[in-house]
mmCIF file of C-alpha atoms in Angstrom:
data_model
loop_
_atom_site.group_PDB
_atom_site.id
_atom_site.type_symbol
_atom_site.label_atom_id
_atom_site.label_comp_id
_atom_site.label_asym_id
_atom_site.label_seq_id
_atom_site.Cartn_x
_atom_site.Cartn_y
_atom_site.Cartn_z
ATOM 1 C CA MET A 1 86.990 -12.781 272.313
ATOM 2 C CA THR A 2 89.390 -12.449 269.391
ATOM 3 C CA ARG A 3 90.780 -8.937 269.110
ATOM 4 C CA THR A 4 91.087 -7.588 265.589
ATOM 5 C CA ALA A 5 93.503 -4.848 264.579
ATOM 6 C CA ALA A 6 90.631 -2.366 264.317
ATOM 7 C CA SER A 7 89.424 -3.213 267.820
ATOM 8 C CA ARG A 8 92.810 -2.085 269.165
ATOM 9 C CA ARG A 9 92.576 1.276 267.414
ATOM 10 C CA LEU A 10 90.993 3.892 269.614
ATOM 11 C CA LEU A 11 90.030 7.471 268.874
ATOM 12 C CA MET A 12 89.521 9.601 271.994
ATOM 13 C CA VAL A 13 87.960 13.043 271.982
ATOM 14 C CA MET A 14 89.287 15.383 274.687
ATOM 15 C CA PRO A 15 91.400 12.701 276.404
ATOM 16 C CA TYR A 16 93.359 13.794 279.448
ATOM 17 C CA SER A 17 97.036 12.966 279.092
ATOM 18 C CA GLN A 18 96.957 10.069 281.554
ATOM 19 C CA PHE A 19 94.056 8.498 279.619
ATOM 20 C CA VAL A 20 96.145 8.293 276.479
ATOM 21 C CA ARG A 21 99.063 6.808 278.395
ATOM 22 C CA LYS A 22 96.913 4.231 280.163
ATOM 23 C CA ALA A 23 95.100 3.279 276.964
ATOM 24 C CA ALA A 24 98.461 2.695 275.293
ATOM 25 C CA GLU A 25 99.581 0.608 278.271
ATOM 26 C CA ALA A 26 96.441 -1.524 277.797
ATOM 27 C CA GLY A 27 97.511 -2.253 274.237
ATOM 28 C CA PHE A 28 95.582 0.333 272.230
ATOM 29 C CA GLU A 29 96.802 2.501 269.397
ATOM 30 C CA VAL A 30 95.384 5.912 270.213
ATOM 31 C CA TRP A 31 94.389 8.852 268.076
ATOM 32 C CA ALA A 32 93.444 11.961 270.073
ATOM 33 C CA ILE A 33 91.334 15.023 269.257
ATOM 34 C CA TRP A 34 91.673 18.213 271.317
ATOM 35 C CA ASP A 35 90.614 21.852 271.118
ATOM 36 C CA PRO A 36 93.897 23.828 271.418
ATOM 37 C CA SER A 37 92.082 26.758 273.017
ATOM 38 C CA LEU A 38 91.306 24.624 276.092
ATOM 39 C CA ARG A 39 94.835 23.545 277.025
ATOM 40 C CA GLU A 40 98.318 24.974 276.861
ATOM 41 C CA ARG A 41 100.817 23.605 274.334
ATOM 42 C CA GLU A 42 102.837 21.791 277.000
ATOM 43 C CA TYR A 43 99.803 19.756 278.049
ATOM 44 C CA LEU A 44 98.917 18.899 274.443
ATOM 45 C CA ASP A 45 102.489 17.687 273.983
ATOM 46 C CA GLU A 46 101.922 15.270 276.887
ATOM 47 C CA VAL A 47 98.814 13.970 275.128
ATOM 48 C CA ALA A 48 100.724 13.577 271.877
ATOM 49 C CA ALA A 49 103.578 11.685 273.559
ATOM 50 C CA HIS A 50 101.518 8.479 273.813
ATOM 51 C CA ALA A 51 99.214 8.953 270.808
ATOM 52 C CA ARG A 52 99.715 7.864 267.240
ATOM 53 C CA GLU A 53 98.444 11.285 266.233
ATOM 54 C CA LEU A 54 97.084 14.392 267.953
ATOM 55 C CA LEU A 55 94.437 16.201 265.912
ATOM 56 C CA LEU A 56 93.301 19.730 266.751
ATOM 57 C CA THR A 57 89.913 21.310 266.133
ATOM 58 C CA ASP A 58 87.394 23.753 267.560
ATOM 59 C CA PHE A 59 84.932 21.846 269.772
ATOM 60 C CA GLY A 60 82.454 24.691 269.295
ATOM 61 C CA ASP A 61 82.248 23.802 265.594
ATOM 62 C CA GLU A 62 80.096 20.690 265.892
ATOM 63 C CA ALA A 63 80.030 20.003 262.152
ATOM 64 C CA GLY A 64 83.805 20.301 261.980
ATOM 65 C CA LEU A 65 84.276 18.005 264.969
ATOM 66 C CA ARG A 66 81.984 15.382 263.459
ATOM 67 C CA ALA A 67 83.751 15.600 260.119
ATOM 68 C CA LEU A 68 87.169 15.136 261.751
ATOM 69 C CA ILE A 69 85.931 12.109 263.697
ATOM 70 C CA ALA A 70 84.499 10.524 260.545
ATOM 71 C CA GLU A 71 87.634 11.232 258.522
ATOM 72 C CA THR A 72 89.925 9.779 261.210
ATOM 73 C CA VAL A 73 87.811 6.647 261.752
ATOM 74 C CA ARG A 74 87.745 5.873 258.042
ATOM 75 C CA ALA A 75 91.381 6.736 257.389
ATOM 76 C CA HIS A 76 92.736 4.525 260.179
ATOM 77 C CA ASP A 77 90.059 1.827 260.527
ATOM 78 C CA ILE A 78 89.305 2.916 264.097
ATOM 79 C CA GLY A 79 87.354 0.370 266.125
ATOM 80 C CA THR A 80 86.096 2.566 268.997
ATOM 81 C CA VAL A 81 85.505 6.257 269.640
ATOM 82 C CA LEU A 82 85.435 7.374 273.286
ATOM 83 C CA HIS A 83 84.761 10.752 274.864
ATOM 84 C CA LEU A 84 85.540 10.798 278.602
ATOM 85 C CA GLY A 85 86.135 14.521 278.986
ATOM 86 C CA ALA A 86 83.790 17.456 279.615
ATOM 87 C CA GLU A 87 80.146 16.946 278.735
ATOM 88 C CA GLU A 88 79.770 20.014 276.504
ATOM 89 C CA SER A 89 81.417 18.409 273.462
ATOM 90 C CA MET A 90 80.077 14.887 274.018
ATOM 91 C CA PRO A 91 76.798 15.131 272.004
ATOM 92 C CA PRO A 92 78.293 15.621 268.517
ATOM 93 C CA ALA A 93 81.174 13.220 269.216
ATOM 94 C CA VAL A 94 78.954 10.377 270.416
ATOM 95 C CA ALA A 95 76.348 11.003 267.725
ATOM 96 C CA GLU A 96 78.975 10.737 264.983
ATOM 97 C CA ALA A 97 80.561 7.666 266.568
ATOM 98 C CA GLU A 98 77.150 5.986 266.715
ATOM 99 C CA ALA A 99 76.451 6.849 263.071
ATOM 100 C CA LEU A 100 79.783 5.242 262.145
ATOM 101 C CA GLY A 101 79.071 2.135 264.237
ATOM 102 C CA VAL A 102 82.041 2.679 266.561
ATOM 103 C CA SER A 103 80.398 3.997 269.737
ATOM 104 C CA PRO A 104 80.167 1.671 272.754
ATOM 105 C CA ASN A 105 77.059 3.602 273.861
ATOM 106 C CA PRO A 106 73.907 4.848 272.166
ATOM 107 C CA ALA A 107 73.911 8.631 271.899
ATOM 108 C CA ALA A 108 70.488 8.615 273.587
ATOM 109 C CA ALA A 109 71.971 6.940 276.678
ATOM 110 C CA VAL A 110 74.651 9.609 277.010
ATOM 111 C CA THR A 111 72.065 12.391 276.645
ATOM 112 C CA ALA A 112 69.737 10.768 279.167
ATOM 113 C CA LEU A 113 72.483 10.841 281.796
ATOM 114 C CA ASN A 114 74.324 14.084 281.051
ATOM 115 C CA ASP A 115 71.285 16.304 280.535
ATOM 116 C CA LYS A 116 69.785 16.938 283.984
ATOM 117 C CA ALA A 117 66.307 17.630 282.642
ATOM 118 C CA ALA A 118 66.321 14.516 280.440
ATOM 119 C CA MET A 119 67.542 12.427 283.367
ATOM 120 C CA ARG A 120 64.817 13.765 285.647
ATOM 121 C CA GLU A 121 62.176 13.036 282.999
ATOM 122 C CA LEU A 122 63.471 9.478 282.555
ATOM 123 C CA LEU A 123 63.393 8.780 286.283
ATOM 124 C CA ALA A 124 59.903 10.259 286.666
ATOM 125 C CA ALA A 125 58.544 8.159 283.823
ATOM 126 C CA HIS A 126 59.586 4.990 285.662
ATOM 127 C CA GLY A 127 58.861 6.070 289.226
ATOM 128 C CA LEU A 128 62.492 5.803 290.297
ATOM 129 C CA SER A 129 63.976 8.388 292.677
ATOM 130 C CA PRO A 130 60.888 10.657 292.598
ATOM 131 C CA VAL A 131 61.670 14.385 292.755
ATOM 132 C CA ARG A 132 59.199 17.185 292.001
ATOM 133 C CA SER A 133 60.613 19.252 289.146
ATOM 134 C CA GLN A 134 59.875 21.516 286.210
ATOM 135 C CA VAL A 135 61.863 22.586 283.169
ATOM 136 C CA ALA A 136 62.065 26.191 281.967
ATOM 137 C CA ALA A 137 63.596 27.360 278.709
ATOM 138 C CA THR A 138 64.529 30.868 279.865
ATOM 139 C CA ALA A 139 65.309 32.736 283.066
ATOM 140 C CA GLU A 140 61.947 34.509 282.709
ATOM 141 C CA GLU A 141 60.178 31.143 282.662
ATOM 142 C CA VAL A 142 62.167 30.130 285.765
ATOM 143 C CA ALA A 143 60.767 33.172 287.599
ATOM 144 C CA ALA A 144 57.223 32.239 286.595
ATOM 145 C CA ALA A 145 57.718 28.621 287.680
ATOM 146 C CA VAL A 146 59.221 29.629 291.020
ATOM 147 C CA ALA A 147 56.196 31.828 291.701
ATOM 148 C CA ARG A 148 53.962 28.747 291.339
ATOM 149 C CA LEU A 149 56.018 26.322 293.429
ATOM 150 C CA PRO A 150 56.390 25.888 297.189
ATOM 151 C CA LEU A 151 59.759 27.253 298.296
ATOM 152 C CA PRO A 152 62.591 26.548 298.685
ATOM 153 C CA VAL A 153 63.580 25.094 295.314
ATOM 154 C CA VAL A 154 66.900 24.399 293.637
ATOM 155 C CA VAL A 155 67.485 25.992 290.231
ATOM 156 C CA LYS A 156 70.269 24.990 287.854
ATOM 157 C CA PRO A 157 71.158 24.858 284.155
ATOM 158 C CA ALA A 158 70.334 21.423 282.754
ATOM 159 C CA ARG A 159 73.648 21.069 280.915
ATOM 160 C CA ALA A 160 76.232 22.742 283.142
ATOM 161 C CA SER A 161 78.659 21.129 285.581
ATOM 162 C CA GLY A 162 80.937 22.037 288.477
ATOM 163 C CA SER A 163 78.194 23.758 290.547
ATOM 164 C CA ARG A 164 77.917 26.493 287.898
ATOM 165 C CA GLY A 165 74.589 28.264 287.938
ATOM 166 C CA ILE A 166 73.100 26.320 290.846
ATOM 167 C CA ALA A 167 71.178 28.090 293.599
ATOM 168 C CA LEU A 168 68.770 27.488 296.430
ATOM 169 C CA VAL A 169 65.891 29.904 295.881
ATOM 170 C CA ARG A 170 64.097 30.817 299.103
ATOM 171 C CA ASP A 171 62.742 34.230 298.134
ATOM 172 C CA ILE A 172 62.791 36.908 295.435
ATOM 173 C CA ASP A 173 66.257 38.105 296.445
ATOM 174 C CA ASP A 174 67.712 34.625 295.845
ATOM 175 C CA LEU A 175 65.995 34.479 292.460
ATOM 176 C CA GLU A 176 67.386 37.870 291.433
ATOM 177 C CA GLU A 177 70.899 36.857 292.527
ATOM 178 C CA TRP A 178 70.657 33.623 290.508
ATOM 179 C CA THR A 179 69.316 35.425 287.432
ATOM 180 C CA GLY A 180 72.198 37.869 287.479
ATOM 181 C CA ARG A 181 74.741 35.109 287.957
ATOM 182 C CA VAL A 182 73.586 32.898 285.074
ATOM 183 C CA THR A 183 73.243 35.931 282.814
ATOM 184 C CA GLU A 184 76.764 37.136 283.615
ATOM 185 C CA GLY A 185 78.138 33.599 283.212
ATOM 186 C CA ALA A 186 76.295 33.042 279.902
ATOM 187 C CA LEU A 187 74.808 29.845 281.319
ATOM 188 C CA ALA A 188 71.994 29.228 278.874
ATOM 189 C CA GLY A 189 68.856 27.183 279.433
ATOM 190 C CA PRO A 190 67.040 24.942 279.637
ATOM 191 C CA TYR A 191 66.929 25.215 283.420
ATOM 192 C CA LEU A 192 65.725 22.681 285.934
ATOM 193 C CA ILE A 193 63.662 23.753 288.936
ATOM 194 C CA GLU A 194 63.269 21.031 291.534
ATOM 195 C CA GLU A 195 62.439 20.456 295.166
ATOM 196 C CA PHE A 196 65.223 20.961 297.667
ATOM 197 C CA LEU A 197 66.565 17.597 298.790
ATOM 198 C CA GLU A 198 67.740 17.461 302.388
ATOM 199 C CA GLY A 199 70.246 14.905 303.608
ATOM 200 C CA PRO A 200 73.892 13.846 303.303
ATOM 201 C CA GLU A 201 75.367 13.884 299.804
ATOM 202 C CA PHE A 202 77.306 11.140 298.060
ATOM 203 C CA SER A 203 78.783 10.373 294.666
ATOM 204 C CA VAL A 204 78.765 6.880 293.234
ATOM 205 C CA GLU A 205 81.412 5.829 290.715
ATOM 206 C CA THR A 206 80.525 2.978 288.385
ATOM 207 C CA LEU A 207 82.146 1.143 285.511
ATOM 208 C CA SER A 208 79.861 -0.554 282.990
ATOM 209 C CA ALA A 209 80.689 -3.339 280.537
ATOM 210 C CA ASP A 210 78.215 -4.907 278.102
ATOM 211 C CA GLY A 211 75.369 -3.226 279.978
ATOM 212 C CA GLU A 212 76.376 -4.631 283.379
ATOM 213 C CA HIS A 213 77.085 -1.929 285.955
ATOM 214 C CA HIS A 214 79.717 -2.325 288.663
ATOM 215 C CA VAL A 215 79.896 0.042 291.642
ATOM 216 C CA ILE A 216 83.549 0.932 292.136
ATOM 217 C CA GLY A 217 83.063 3.137 295.167
ATOM 218 C CA ILE A 218 80.938 5.635 297.072
ATOM 219 C CA THR A 219 82.333 8.978 298.225
ATOM 220 C CA ALA A 220 80.830 11.212 300.929
ATOM 221 C CA LYS A 221 80.634 14.896 300.016
ATOM 222 C CA GLN A 222 80.751 18.079 302.043
ATOM 223 C CA THR A 223 79.514 21.335 300.507
ATOM 224 C CA THR A 224 79.142 25.009 301.371
ATOM 225 C CA GLY A 225 75.374 24.545 301.305
ATOM 226 C CA ALA A 226 73.189 27.356 300.038
ATOM 227 C CA PRO A 227 73.379 29.247 297.843
ATOM 228 C CA PHE A 228 76.114 27.679 295.637
ATOM 229 C CA PHE A 229 76.531 24.122 297.009
ATOM 230 C CA ILE A 230 80.245 24.072 296.220
ATOM 231 C CA GLU A 231 82.102 20.953 297.367
ATOM 232 C CA THR A 232 84.509 21.687 300.209
ATOM 233 C CA ALA A 233 85.788 18.151 300.920
ATOM 234 C CA HIS A 234 85.198 14.483 300.069
ATOM 235 C CA VAL A 235 85.964 11.283 301.961
ATOM 236 C CA HIS A 236 86.296 7.820 300.410
ATOM 237 C CA PRO A 237 84.948 5.290 301.103
ATOM 238 C CA ALA A 238 81.833 6.895 302.492
ATOM 239 C CA PRO A 239 81.034 5.757 306.048
ATOM 240 C CA LEU A 240 77.758 3.954 305.287
ATOM 241 C CA GLY A 241 75.963 0.951 306.705
ATOM 242 C CA PRO A 242 75.155 -2.080 304.513
ATOM 243 C CA GLU A 243 71.498 -1.098 304.011
ATOM 244 C CA GLU A 244 72.339 2.482 303.012
ATOM 245 C CA ARG A 245 75.058 1.274 300.667
ATOM 246 C CA ALA A 246 72.698 -1.252 299.041
ATOM 247 C CA ALA A 247 70.047 1.456 298.566
ATOM 248 C CA LEU A 248 72.523 3.743 296.787
ATOM 249 C CA HIS A 249 73.731 0.875 294.606
ATOM 250 C CA ALA A 250 70.170 0.025 293.587
ATOM 251 C CA VAL A 251 69.109 3.519 292.557
ATOM 252 C CA VAL A 252 72.274 4.172 290.555
ATOM 253 C CA ILE A 253 72.183 0.844 288.739
ATOM 254 C CA GLY A 254 68.481 1.408 288.084
ATOM 255 C CA LEU A 255 69.230 4.773 286.472
ATOM 256 C CA LEU A 256 71.992 3.353 284.266
ATOM 257 C CA ASP A 257 69.711 0.518 283.163
ATOM 258 C CA LEU A 258 66.877 2.904 282.298
ATOM 259 C CA ALA A 259 69.248 5.103 280.286
ATOM 260 C CA GLY A 260 70.522 2.131 278.273
ATOM 261 C CA TYR A 261 74.128 2.847 279.200
ATOM 262 C CA ARG A 262 76.409 0.074 277.953
ATOM 263 C CA PHE A 263 80.069 0.872 278.553
ATOM 264 C CA GLY A 264 82.348 3.106 280.535
ATOM 265 C CA PRO A 265 82.474 5.164 283.715
ATOM 266 C CA ALA A 266 79.609 7.118 285.219
ATOM 267 C CA HIS A 267 79.586 9.575 288.094
ATOM 268 C CA THR A 268 76.232 9.862 289.858
ATOM 269 C CA GLU A 269 75.440 12.255 292.697
ATOM 270 C CA ILE A 270 72.908 11.227 295.346
ATOM 271 C CA VAL A 271 71.225 12.797 298.371
ATOM 272 C CA LEU A 272 70.184 10.291 301.019
ATOM 273 C CA THR A 273 66.889 11.815 302.164
ATOM 274 C CA ALA A 274 64.553 10.664 304.924
ATOM 275 C CA HIS A 275 62.517 8.992 302.169
ATOM 276 C CA GLY A 276 65.454 7.181 300.594
ATOM 277 C CA PRO A 277 68.162 8.003 298.048
ATOM 278 C CA ARG A 278 67.379 10.605 295.397
ATOM 279 C CA VAL A 279 69.482 11.142 292.283
ATOM 280 C CA VAL A 280 70.745 14.705 291.878
ATOM 281 C CA GLU A 281 72.582 14.258 288.567
ATOM 282 C CA SER A 282 74.799 11.909 286.603
ATOM 283 C CA GLN A 283 77.549 12.186 283.992
ATOM 284 C CA THR A 284 79.076 9.664 281.597
ATOM 285 C CA ARG A 285 82.616 10.291 282.774
ATOM 286 C CA LEU A 286 84.787 9.873 285.818
ATOM 287 C CA GLY A 287 84.082 12.026 288.834
ATOM 288 C CA GLY A 288 86.077 15.213 289.233
ATOM 289 C CA ASP A 289 87.588 16.616 292.421
ATOM 290 C CA ARG A 290 90.342 13.953 292.330
ATOM 291 C CA ILE A 291 87.880 11.148 293.120
ATOM 292 C CA PRO A 292 89.880 8.652 290.995
ATOM 293 C CA LEU A 293 92.919 9.423 293.175
ATOM 294 C CA LEU A 294 90.831 8.934 296.329
ATOM 295 C CA ILE A 295 89.777 5.499 295.062
ATOM 296 C CA GLU A 296 93.356 4.577 294.220
ATOM 297 C CA THR A 297 94.659 5.825 297.576
ATOM 298 C CA ALA A 298 92.019 3.921 299.546
ATOM 299 C CA SER A 299 91.944 0.749 297.435
ATOM 300 C CA ASP A 300 95.027 0.570 295.185
ATOM 301 C CA TYR A 301 92.532 0.486 292.286
ATOM 302 C CA ASP A 302 93.233 2.613 289.230
ATOM 303 C CA ILE A 303 89.770 3.235 287.792
ATOM 304 C CA GLU A 304 91.232 5.156 284.849
ATOM 305 C CA ALA A 305 93.352 2.180 283.778
ATOM 306 C CA ALA A 306 90.401 -0.146 284.447
ATOM 307 C CA ILE A 307 88.370 1.609 281.728
ATOM 308 C CA PHE A 308 90.851 0.520 279.073
ATOM 309 C CA ARG A 309 91.402 -2.944 280.527
ATOM 310 C CA THR A 310 87.632 -3.383 280.371
ATOM 311 C CA LEU A 311 87.524 -2.121 276.794
ATOM 312 C CA ALA A 312 90.203 -4.711 275.994
ATOM 313 C CA GLY A 313 87.913 -7.452 277.293
ATOM 314 C CA GLU A 314 89.042 -7.962 280.894
ATOM 315 C CA PRO A 315 86.317 -8.471 283.533
ATOM 316 C CA VAL A 316 85.545 -5.679 286.003
ATOM 317 C CA GLU A 317 86.580 -6.519 289.560
ATOM 318 C CA PRO A 318 85.446 -3.820 292.012
ATOM 319 C CA PRO A 319 87.962 -3.066 294.756
ATOM 320 C CA ALA A 320 87.751 -3.481 298.519
ATOM 321 C CA PRO A 321 88.937 -0.296 300.278
ATOM 322 C CA ARG A 322 91.629 -0.742 302.945
ATOM 323 C CA HIS A 323 92.252 2.865 303.924
ATOM 324 C CA THR A 324 90.468 6.206 304.002
ATOM 325 C CA ALA A 325 91.301 8.982 301.553
ATOM 326 C CA SER A 326 90.082 12.560 301.573
ATOM 327 C CA VAL A 327 90.380 15.684 299.458
ATOM 328 C CA GLY A 328 90.003 19.118 301.023
ATOM 329 C CA PHE A 329 89.700 22.309 299.001
ATOM 330 C CA PHE A 330 91.192 25.706 299.808
ATOM 331 C CA PHE A 331 88.919 28.734 300.097
ATOM 332 C CA LEU A 332 90.710 32.056 300.425
ATOM 333 C CA PRO A 333 89.428 35.632 300.245
ATOM 334 C CA ALA A 334 89.179 37.127 296.780
ATOM 335 C CA GLY A 335 91.934 39.636 296.051
ATOM 336 C CA ARG A 336 95.639 39.990 295.325
ATOM 337 C CA LEU A 337 97.924 37.373 296.903
ATOM 338 C CA ARG A 338 100.735 39.202 298.692
ATOM 339 C CA SER A 339 102.538 36.178 300.103
ATOM 340 C CA VAL A 340 101.994 32.513 300.891
ATOM 341 C CA GLU A 341 103.731 30.213 303.364
ATOM 342 C CA GLY A 342 103.444 26.578 304.305
ATOM 343 C CA VAL A 343 103.360 24.948 300.879
ATOM 344 C CA ASP A 344 106.674 23.116 301.370
ATOM 345 C CA ALA A 345 105.677 22.044 304.880
ATOM 346 C CA ILE A 346 102.448 20.573 303.542
ATOM 347 C CA ARG A 347 104.247 18.653 300.802
ATOM 348 C CA ALA A 348 106.607 17.178 303.414
ATOM 349 C CA LEU A 349 103.782 15.591 305.410
ATOM 350 C CA PRO A 350 103.941 11.796 304.923
ATOM 351 C CA TYR A 351 100.182 11.427 304.462
ATOM 352 C CA VAL A 352 99.827 14.045 301.717
ATOM 353 C CA GLN A 353 99.233 12.314 298.385
ATOM 354 C CA ALA A 354 98.724 15.416 296.246
ATOM 355 C CA LEU A 355 98.813 19.173 296.689
ATOM 356 C CA HIS A 356 97.571 21.755 294.207
ATOM 357 C CA PHE A 357 98.000 25.461 294.920
ATOM 358 C CA PRO A 358 98.480 27.158 291.554
ATOM 359 C CA PHE A 359 99.020 30.735 292.760
ATOM 360 C CA GLN A 360 102.105 32.891 293.257
ATOM 361 C CA PRO A 361 102.479 36.225 295.048
ATOM 362 C CA GLY A 362 101.042 38.906 292.811
ATOM 363 C CA ASP A 363 98.293 36.671 291.420
ATOM 364 C CA GLU A 364 94.663 37.675 291.710
ATOM 365 C CA LEU A 365 92.522 35.152 293.599
ATOM 366 C CA PRO A 366 88.985 34.934 292.182
ATOM 367 C CA PRO A 367 85.866 34.821 294.346
ATOM 368 C CA THR A 368 84.707 31.222 294.771
ATOM 369 C CA THR A 369 81.311 30.833 293.129
ATOM 370 C CA ASN A 370 81.671 27.323 291.663
ATOM 371 C CA SER A 371 84.001 24.320 291.637
ATOM 372 C CA PHE A 372 86.259 25.892 289.026
ATOM 373 C CA THR A 373 87.098 28.941 291.160
ATOM 374 C CA ARG A 374 88.238 27.182 294.328
ATOM 375 C CA HIS A 375 91.842 27.938 295.277
ATOM 376 C CA GLY A 376 93.423 24.482 295.200
ATOM 377 C CA TYR A 377 93.260 21.238 297.141
ATOM 378 C CA VAL A 378 95.111 18.622 299.140
ATOM 379 C CA VAL A 379 94.605 14.836 299.093
ATOM 380 C CA VAL A 380 95.491 12.849 302.235
ATOM 381 C CA ASP A 381 95.352 9.242 303.328
ATOM 382 C CA ALA A 382 94.214 8.126 306.774
ATOM 383 C CA GLU A 383 92.952 5.176 308.766
ATOM 384 C CA SER A 384 89.497 6.640 309.426
ATOM 385 C CA PRO A 385 87.237 9.520 308.344
ATOM 386 C CA ALA A 386 87.936 11.278 311.655
ATOM 387 C CA GLU A 387 91.688 11.092 311.107
ATOM 388 C CA ALA A 388 91.218 12.313 307.540
ATOM 389 C CA ARG A 389 89.275 15.359 308.777
ATOM 390 C CA ALA A 390 92.012 16.145 311.285
ATOM 391 C CA ARG A 391 94.702 15.897 308.630
ATOM 392 C CA ILE A 392 92.795 18.150 306.212
ATOM 393 C CA ALA A 393 92.365 20.668 309.043
ATOM 394 C CA ARG A 394 96.092 20.575 309.787
ATOM 395 C CA VAL A 395 96.953 21.223 306.148
ATOM 396 C CA ARG A 396 94.547 24.139 305.937
ATOM 397 C CA GLY A 397 96.132 25.563 309.078
ATOM 398 C CA LEU A 398 99.612 25.324 307.563
ATOM 399 C CA LEU A 399 98.633 27.228 304.408
ATOM 400 C CA ARG A 400 99.087 30.869 305.404
ATOM 401 C CA ALA A 401 98.150 33.320 302.682
ATOM 402 C CA ASP A 402 98.261 37.086 302.942
ATOM 403 C CA VAL A 403 95.586 38.399 300.603
ATOM 404 C CA ARG A 404 94.687 41.992 299.916
ATOM 405 C CA GLU A 405 90.985 41.487 299.683
ATOM 406 C CA ALA A 406 88.991 42.832 296.758
ATOM 407 C CA ALA A 407 86.815 45.856 297.370
ATOM 408 C CA LEU A 408 83.658 43.809 296.880
ATOM 409 C CA ALA A 409 82.905 41.171 299.507
ATOM 410 C CA ALA A 410 82.976 37.543 298.490
ATOM 411 C CA PRO A 411 79.518 36.141 297.622
ATOM 412 C CA GLU A 412 77.369 34.711 300.378
ATOM 413 C CA GLY A 413 78.134 31.089 301.063
ATOM 414 C CA VAL A 414 81.841 31.236 300.257
ATOM 415 C CA LEU A 415 83.940 29.794 303.026
ATOM 416 C CA ARG A 416 86.734 31.942 304.451
#
């Protein structure tokens, strides 16, 4: 395919700094749009270092964001607009890109995947991954729906991420706890109420090109379980047999086909139940929790760079894992950090690929109620899942934190 000048001009909304660098390395001229309230100036400078121009706006002003996208596309003859960041600002960005004829995906496809209620409705309409569910507009409607349904059920905001606002409701006390939490967190509806899916959890990373979906890898997940279902560790590649792997591939590719997704990464979460794989949710972005680093550690495959190579016209070649990689998260008591030891010893371990512990003595550690309030992580490589578990355990043992615990106990379900 002949590449025109416009096809090499890329506008990215909310691009992480490495995305801009890797897009430039793939031969693109990049314009970037960010909300300055979401990142510190130093980080925005990193974004700007590899961009032709960094443009700043308020993502909460949807009309302003759309206007800036349109102005930039027309002023610079932009060939493609991509949004690979957080889902909250995707709808106006993709809608405007589609209206301008520079979106690689229909806006409807992005909505069908990112909105949990829309995704569930799409799957139900085609009999794929059947899950009993209802949608409620308000917390009051959730209470009425829960009263009609056999318990337990899972309740969650349809448009939130990072385990925010999710709960297993087994009785009225669970419902009251959830109602207070979503109210305090300003997590608005609609809300999805669905049957509780039992079984091991996985995430499936895909990369699509021209409507063809390629499975890049499957990651096994460990969570706290009820009530918050916060991820505690992941291992990649997931230890699965050929039949289980094929079943996960089929349901994820089926979902992407039904949604009409054409290009880019998708992160789909699955529970492998006794009745087969069931989709929990999907997003039109890369997986969080350092999953791209797990893939690269296990397979020497940079999925972030592959997005831009694919956009430039190169074929997608899924990797073959050669090692095991795992991420383990830190869960400490909530309270004031008096002292911490072991960070340097952890960094010195030859199998540690990344360590993130962003706290200093004197800092206040928040209670862990979702993925955003965990207390850091470590990424290790290994030759097997068992060795990876042992190495994560060793790292956690080396991190010795003296915390003056908060007066209120940490919420139920938080690991100590």
